[in-house]
Short mmCIF file of C-alpha atoms in Angstrom, two decimals:
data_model
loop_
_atom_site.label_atom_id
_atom_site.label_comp_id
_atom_site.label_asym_id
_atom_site.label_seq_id
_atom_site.Cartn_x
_atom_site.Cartn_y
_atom_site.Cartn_z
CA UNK T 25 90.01 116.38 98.97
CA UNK T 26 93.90 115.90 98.57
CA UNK T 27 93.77 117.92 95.38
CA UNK T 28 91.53 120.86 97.48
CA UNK T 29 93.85 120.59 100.12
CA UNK T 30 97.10 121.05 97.80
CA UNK T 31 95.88 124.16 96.16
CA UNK T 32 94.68 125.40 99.09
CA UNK T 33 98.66 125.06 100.30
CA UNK T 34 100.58 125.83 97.54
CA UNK T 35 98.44 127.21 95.06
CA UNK T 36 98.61 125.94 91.83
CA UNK T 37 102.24 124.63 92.01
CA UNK T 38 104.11 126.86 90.23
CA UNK T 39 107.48 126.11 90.59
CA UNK T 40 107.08 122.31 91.81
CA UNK T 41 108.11 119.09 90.50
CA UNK T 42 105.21 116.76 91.03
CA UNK T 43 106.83 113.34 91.16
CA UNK T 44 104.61 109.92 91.62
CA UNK T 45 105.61 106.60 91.56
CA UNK T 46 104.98 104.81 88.01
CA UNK T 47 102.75 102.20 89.75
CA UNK T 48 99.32 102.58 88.75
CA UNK T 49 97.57 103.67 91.37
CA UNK T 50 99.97 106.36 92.26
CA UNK T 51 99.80 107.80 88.89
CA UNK T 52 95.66 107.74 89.46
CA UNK T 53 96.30 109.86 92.48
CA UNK T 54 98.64 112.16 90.81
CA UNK T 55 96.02 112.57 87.99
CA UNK T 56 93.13 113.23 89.90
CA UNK T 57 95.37 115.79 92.38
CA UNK T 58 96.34 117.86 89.26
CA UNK T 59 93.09 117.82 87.70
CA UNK T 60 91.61 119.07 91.12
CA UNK T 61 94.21 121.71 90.89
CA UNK T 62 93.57 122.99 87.72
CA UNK T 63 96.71 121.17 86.23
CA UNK T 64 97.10 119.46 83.60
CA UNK T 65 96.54 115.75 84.65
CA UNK T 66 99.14 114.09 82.89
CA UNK T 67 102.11 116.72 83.11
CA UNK T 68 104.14 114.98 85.83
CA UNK T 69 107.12 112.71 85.83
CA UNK T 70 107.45 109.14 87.49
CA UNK T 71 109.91 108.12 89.30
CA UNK T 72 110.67 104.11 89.86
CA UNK T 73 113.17 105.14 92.55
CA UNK T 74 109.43 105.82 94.38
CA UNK T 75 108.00 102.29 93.98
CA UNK T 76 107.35 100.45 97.00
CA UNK T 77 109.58 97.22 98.30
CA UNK T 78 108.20 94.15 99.16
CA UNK T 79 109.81 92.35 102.22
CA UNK T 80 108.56 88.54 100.99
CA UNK T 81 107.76 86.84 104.32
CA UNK T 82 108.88 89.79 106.34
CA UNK T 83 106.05 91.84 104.96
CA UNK T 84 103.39 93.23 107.71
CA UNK T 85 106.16 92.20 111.02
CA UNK T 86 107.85 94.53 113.00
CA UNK T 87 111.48 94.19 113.02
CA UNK T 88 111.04 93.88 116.60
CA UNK T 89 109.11 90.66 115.91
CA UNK T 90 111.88 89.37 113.45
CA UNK T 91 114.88 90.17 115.70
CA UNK T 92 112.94 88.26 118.48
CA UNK T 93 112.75 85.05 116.16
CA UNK T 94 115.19 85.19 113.87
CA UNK T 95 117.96 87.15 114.60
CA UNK T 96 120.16 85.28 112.38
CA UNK T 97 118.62 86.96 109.32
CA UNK T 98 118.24 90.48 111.01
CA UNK T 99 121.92 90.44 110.97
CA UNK T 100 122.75 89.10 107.37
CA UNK T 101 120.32 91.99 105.97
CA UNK T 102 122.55 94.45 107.86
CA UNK T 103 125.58 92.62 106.42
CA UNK T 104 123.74 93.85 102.68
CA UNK T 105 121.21 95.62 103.20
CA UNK T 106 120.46 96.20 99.43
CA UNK T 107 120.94 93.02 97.89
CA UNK T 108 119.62 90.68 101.17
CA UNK T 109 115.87 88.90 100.46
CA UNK T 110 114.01 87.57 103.75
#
C-alpha cells in the first residue's frame, strides 16, 4: 500500500533521495516501497543518522511522567542532552 500510495504522489521519484535507516527492517520497507514503485529495490542510501534511540528505563514514559518523579534527572539530561543516559 505505502509503495501504491508513493507513486501515486510523486510518481516514480525522479529527482528524490530515498533515504532509510540501515536497521533492518527499515531497509525491508524501503525495498518493498521501491519495488512497488517500479524502482530498483536496492538503489537507496542508509543513513545511521536515521536509527532510532533507545531511552534505557525512560523508554515508553512521558516526560511528563519523569519530571513528576524524578526531576533530578530531567534536569541533568538538559544539562547534556547528547551525552546524558537515564
Amino acid at each position: 500500500r505505502n509503495g501504491d500510495m508513493l507513486k501515486s504522489l510523486i510518481g516514480e521519484g525522479a529527482g528524490f533521495d530515498f533515504v532509510a535507516s540501515p536497521l533492518r527492517r527499515t531497509r525491508e520497507t524501503m525495498e518493498r516501497i521501491r519495488l512497488r514503485m517500479g524502482l530498483d529495490p536496492y538503489e537507496y542510501r542508509t543513513d545511521p543518522q536515521l536509527m532510532e534511540v533507545n531511552f534505557g528505563d525512560w523508554q515508553g514514559f512521558m516526560m511528563e511522567d519523569i519530571a513528576r518523579e524524578r526531576e533530578d534527572l530531567l534536569e541533568a539530561r538538559a544539562r547534556d542532552k547528547w551525552n546524558f543516559v537515564p
